[in-house]
Short mmCIF file of C-alpha atoms in Angstrom, two decimals:
data_model
loop_
_atom_site.label_atom_id
_atom_site.label_comp_id
_atom_site.label_asym_id
_atom_site.label_seq_id
_atom_site.Cartn_x
_atom_site.Cartn_y
_atom_site.Cartn_z
CA MET A 1 -28.50 -67.64 -4.32
CA GLU A 2 -29.75 -64.10 -4.86
CA GLU A 3 -27.56 -62.85 -2.04
CA PHE A 4 -24.57 -64.58 -3.64
CA ASN A 5 -25.29 -62.93 -7.02
CA GLY A 6 -25.67 -59.59 -5.28
CA GLU A 7 -22.30 -59.98 -3.65
CA ASN A 8 -20.73 -60.93 -6.97
CA GLU A 9 -22.38 -57.97 -8.62
CA SER A 10 -21.10 -55.61 -5.95
CA GLU A 11 -17.64 -57.10 -6.30
CA GLU A 12 -17.80 -56.68 -10.07
CA ILE A 13 -18.83 -53.05 -9.73
CA ARG A 14 -15.92 -52.41 -7.41
CA LYS A 15 -13.55 -54.01 -9.90
CA ARG A 16 -14.92 -51.84 -12.69
CA ARG A 17 -14.45 -48.74 -10.58
CA LEU A 18 -10.92 -49.82 -9.74
CA ASN A 19 -10.24 -50.49 -13.40
CA LEU A 20 -11.59 -47.04 -14.24
CA LYS A 21 -9.13 -45.49 -11.85
CA VAL A 22 -6.09 -47.20 -13.36
CA ASN A 23 -7.27 -47.26 -16.98
CA PRO A 24 -5.11 -44.77 -18.96
CA ALA A 25 -7.95 -44.02 -21.38
CA ALA A 26 -10.30 -43.24 -18.52
CA ILE A 27 -7.69 -41.06 -16.87
CA LYS A 28 -7.13 -39.16 -20.12
CA GLU A 29 -10.85 -38.62 -20.53
CA GLN A 30 -11.11 -37.38 -16.95
CA LEU A 31 -8.21 -34.99 -17.51
CA ASN A 32 -9.90 -33.61 -20.61
CA ILE A 33 -13.07 -33.00 -18.65
CA GLU A 34 -11.14 -31.22 -15.89
CA LYS A 35 -9.30 -29.15 -18.49
CA GLN A 36 -12.59 -28.04 -20.04
CA LEU A 37 -13.91 -27.10 -16.61
CA GLU A 38 -10.76 -25.06 -15.96
CA GLU A 39 -11.02 -23.29 -19.31
CA ARG A 40 -14.56 -22.09 -18.65
CA PRO A 41 -13.63 -19.86 -15.69
CA THR A 42 -10.67 -18.59 -17.71
CA ALA A 43 -12.98 -17.59 -20.55
CA LEU A 44 -15.29 -15.88 -18.08
CA LYS A 45 -12.34 -14.01 -16.63
CA ILE A 46 -11.34 -12.82 -20.09
CA VAL A 47 -14.88 -11.63 -20.81
CA GLY A 48 -15.03 -9.93 -17.41
CA PHE A 49 -11.67 -8.30 -18.04
CA ILE A 50 -12.87 -6.98 -21.42
CA LEU A 51 -16.13 -5.68 -19.97
CA PHE A 52 -14.23 -4.03 -17.16
CA PHE A 53 -12.03 -2.12 -19.58
CA ILE A 54 -15.03 -1.14 -21.69
CA VAL A 55 -16.59 0.40 -18.58
CA ILE A 56 -13.29 2.05 -17.64
CA ILE A 57 -12.90 3.50 -21.13
CA GLY A 58 -16.49 4.75 -21.09
CA VAL A 59 -16.11 6.44 -17.70
CA THR A 60 -12.73 7.83 -18.76
CA VAL A 61 -14.11 9.34 -21.95
CA PHE A 62 -17.04 10.84 -20.01
CA PHE A 63 -14.91 12.43 -17.31
CA VAL A 64 -12.21 13.60 -19.74
CA HIS A 65 -14.93 15.28 -21.79
CA GLU A 66 -16.40 16.92 -18.71
CA TYR A 67 -12.93 17.95 -17.57
CA MET A 68 -12.14 19.48 -20.96
CA GLU A 69 -15.41 21.38 -20.71
CA GLY A 70 -14.04 22.97 -17.55
CA HIS A 71 -16.44 21.40 -15.06
CA PHE A 72 -13.74 20.21 -12.66
CA LYS A 73 -11.18 22.99 -12.84
CA ASP A 74 -12.10 24.63 -9.52
CA VAL A 75 -14.64 24.70 -6.71
CA ASN A 76 -17.09 27.00 -8.49
CA SER A 77 -17.16 25.02 -11.74
CA LEU A 78 -17.61 21.71 -9.93
CA SER A 79 -20.34 23.20 -7.76
CA ASP A 80 -22.23 24.38 -10.83
CA TYR A 81 -21.80 20.98 -12.44
CA ILE A 82 -23.14 19.09 -9.41
CA SER A 83 -26.04 21.55 -9.13
CA SER A 84 -27.06 20.79 -12.72
CA TYR A 85 -28.09 17.29 -11.61
CA GLY A 86 -30.77 18.65 -9.28
CA VAL A 87 -31.98 16.12 -6.72
CA LEU A 88 -29.39 13.67 -8.00
CA GLY A 89 -26.63 16.06 -7.02
CA PRO A 90 -25.61 14.14 -3.87
CA LEU A 91 -25.36 10.90 -5.85
CA MET A 92 -23.29 12.61 -8.53
CA LEU A 93 -20.95 14.04 -5.90
CA ALA A 94 -20.50 10.60 -4.31
CA PHE A 95 -19.87 9.13 -7.78
CA PHE A 96 -17.38 11.90 -8.55
CA GLN A 97 -15.50 11.21 -5.31
CA CYS A 98 -15.45 7.49 -6.09
CA VAL A 99 -14.10 7.97 -9.61
CA LYS A 100 -11.61 10.54 -8.35
CA VAL A 101 -9.95 7.83 -6.26
CA LEU A 102 -9.74 5.44 -9.21
CA TYR A 103 -8.17 7.99 -11.55
CA ALA A 104 -6.18 9.91 -8.94
CA VAL A 105 -6.04 13.05 -11.07
CA ILE A 106 -8.39 15.55 -9.44
CA PRO A 107 -7.60 16.59 -5.85
CA GLY A 108 -10.06 15.09 -3.41
CA ALA A 109 -10.26 18.33 -1.41
CA VAL A 110 -12.21 19.96 -4.24
CA GLY A 111 -15.07 17.48 -3.91
CA CYS A 112 -15.09 17.76 -0.11
CA ILE A 113 -15.25 21.55 -0.27
CA VAL A 114 -18.05 21.49 -2.85
CA GLY A 115 -20.01 18.92 -0.86
CA ALA A 116 -19.80 20.95 2.33
CA GLY A 117 -20.80 24.15 0.54
CA MET A 118 -23.77 22.59 -1.26
CA PHE A 119 -25.17 20.06 1.21
CA GLY A 120 -23.88 21.32 4.54
CA ALA A 121 -21.30 19.80 6.84
CA LEU A 122 -23.21 16.55 7.45
CA GLY A 123 -24.52 16.06 3.92
CA GLY A 124 -21.18 16.88 2.32
CA PHE A 125 -19.38 14.59 4.74
CA LEU A 126 -21.66 11.62 3.97
CA CYS A 127 -21.41 12.07 0.18
CA SER A 128 -17.63 12.36 0.22
CA TYR A 129 -17.11 9.63 2.81
CA ILE A 130 -19.27 7.09 0.97
CA GLY A 131 -17.79 7.95 -2.42
CA ILE A 132 -14.14 7.95 -1.34
CA CYS A 133 -14.43 4.76 0.71
CA THR A 134 -16.18 3.02 -2.20
CA GLY A 135 -13.50 4.17 -4.63
CA SER A 136 -10.76 3.06 -2.24
CA ALA A 137 -12.34 -0.40 -1.95
CA LEU A 138 -12.62 -0.70 -5.74
CA ALA A 139 -9.01 0.40 -6.26
CA PHE A 140 -7.81 -2.20 -3.75
CA LEU A 141 -9.91 -5.02 -5.23
CA LEU A 142 -8.97 -4.18 -8.82
CA SER A 143 -5.30 -4.13 -7.90
CA LYS A 144 -5.64 -7.37 -5.97
CA LYS A 145 -7.40 -9.09 -8.88
CA TYR A 146 -5.55 -7.75 -11.92
CA GLY A 147 -2.27 -7.01 -10.20
CA ILE A 148 0.69 -5.84 -12.21
CA ARG A 149 -1.24 -5.60 -15.47
CA LEU A 150 -3.50 -2.92 -14.06
CA LEU A 151 -0.82 -1.05 -12.15
CA HIS A 152 1.39 -0.78 -15.21
CA LEU A 153 -1.50 0.82 -17.07
CA ILE A 154 -1.87 3.47 -14.38
CA PHE A 155 1.70 4.11 -13.20
CA SER A 156 5.05 4.30 -14.93
CA ASP A 157 7.50 1.43 -14.48
CA LYS A 158 9.87 3.69 -12.57
CA ARG A 159 7.20 4.77 -10.07
CA TYR A 160 5.86 1.24 -9.74
CA ASN A 161 9.27 -0.33 -9.02
CA LYS A 162 10.16 2.43 -6.57
CA CYS A 163 6.95 1.97 -4.59
CA ILE A 164 7.22 -1.82 -4.56
CA ARG A 165 10.79 -1.68 -3.23
CA TRP A 166 9.72 0.85 -0.64
CA MET A 167 6.85 -1.32 0.57
CA GLU A 168 9.00 -4.46 0.71
CA LYS A 169 11.33 -2.73 3.17
CA ARG A 170 8.45 -1.61 5.34
CA HIS A 171 5.99 -4.46 4.89
CA ARG A 172 5.83 -5.19 8.62
CA ARG A 173 4.97 -1.59 9.47
CA TYR A 174 3.01 -0.84 6.33
CA PRO A 175 -0.50 -1.10 7.90
CA VAL A 176 0.49 1.48 10.52
CA PHE A 177 2.00 3.76 7.89
CA LEU A 178 -1.07 3.39 5.69
CA TRP A 179 -3.41 4.38 8.53
CA ILE A 180 -1.32 7.46 9.35
CA ALA A 181 -1.00 8.44 5.68
CA ILE A 182 -4.75 8.17 5.07
CA CYS A 183 -5.36 10.51 8.03
CA PHE A 184 -3.31 13.30 6.46
CA PRO A 185 -5.04 15.46 3.80
CA PHE A 186 -2.05 15.77 1.45
CA ALA A 187 -0.85 12.15 1.44
CA PRO A 188 -1.11 10.23 -1.87
CA ASP A 189 -3.81 7.98 -0.46
CA ASP A 190 -5.30 7.38 -3.92
CA PHE A 191 -2.07 5.72 -5.02
CA LEU A 192 -1.70 3.88 -1.73
CA CYS A 193 -5.04 2.15 -2.27
CA TYR A 194 -3.75 0.59 -5.49
CA PHE A 195 -0.41 -0.39 -4.05
CA SER A 196 -2.04 -1.88 -0.95
CA GLY A 197 -3.77 -4.35 -3.23
CA MET A 198 -0.36 -5.68 -4.24
CA THR A 199 0.52 -6.57 -0.67
CA SER A 200 -0.67 -9.54 1.38
CA MET A 201 -3.04 -7.28 3.29
CA SER A 202 -6.58 -8.64 3.47
CA PHE A 203 -9.55 -6.67 2.17
CA ARG A 204 -11.08 -6.66 5.65
CA LYS A 205 -7.97 -5.13 7.21
CA PHE A 206 -7.66 -2.58 4.41
CA MET A 207 -11.26 -1.45 4.79
CA LEU A 208 -10.85 -1.21 8.55
CA ILE A 209 -7.96 1.19 7.96
CA ILE A 210 -9.89 3.22 5.37
CA LEU A 211 -13.12 3.42 7.37
CA THR A 212 -11.37 4.52 10.55
CA ALA A 213 -8.68 6.80 9.10
CA LYS A 214 -10.45 8.52 6.22
CA PRO A 215 -13.29 10.27 8.11
CA TRP A 216 -11.02 12.76 9.90
CA THR A 217 -9.79 14.63 6.85
CA ILE A 218 -13.24 14.65 5.25
CA LEU A 219 -14.82 15.76 8.52
CA GLY A 220 -12.29 18.59 8.84
CA TYR A 221 -13.07 19.89 5.34
CA SER A 222 -16.80 19.50 5.93
CA LEU A 223 -16.85 21.37 9.23
CA ILE A 224 -14.62 24.18 8.02
CA PHE A 225 -16.11 24.82 4.59
CA GLY A 226 -19.65 23.96 5.65
CA HIS A 227 -19.65 27.12 7.77
CA ILE A 228 -17.75 29.30 5.31
CA PHE A 229 -20.12 28.90 2.34
#
């Protein structure tokens, strides 16, 4: 008798579950729950987006102020500025090289020359390499995550549309072109990092290109100017 009741109870539970699946009220309630769960990540994204721009504005104000003070106008001024940080000079140089990629305003050669002159060929190479590769990774990830909204804040519509059309024509050969461009010292590699984030290229492939192509230019500057200064 107990087994029979247990079977009935199990059957009743199954019916209730089936009824829950086809019950419009239950479906509506489930949809509301799923909607609330979807809205939470969206809210977090908005907060993250706001915090990101607060940080960007803060860093921008800081570097614009330092630039207006004349700390980044040439090799000598930047060298004096990095020296003012004492033992934290190498970290400041790496940070400068990282931010330089994100803002793409100050020529990267200046930081490489200063690093080689202050910390030697090896020390200058490591500071610049770590900073530039980190900045390149951040530029790619930010572009990949925020897409057009971010790019339109950095580049004009004319430049953006021109580059997008150019990449669409060469999308099959773009990884090869990117590797070659990064190797050359005067290529707009800072801009290419942002635009690469708009393509279907994976972060792993992008970093492989950066890590293998970027050292040569930095190493050239480091070896040359490390012996001059």
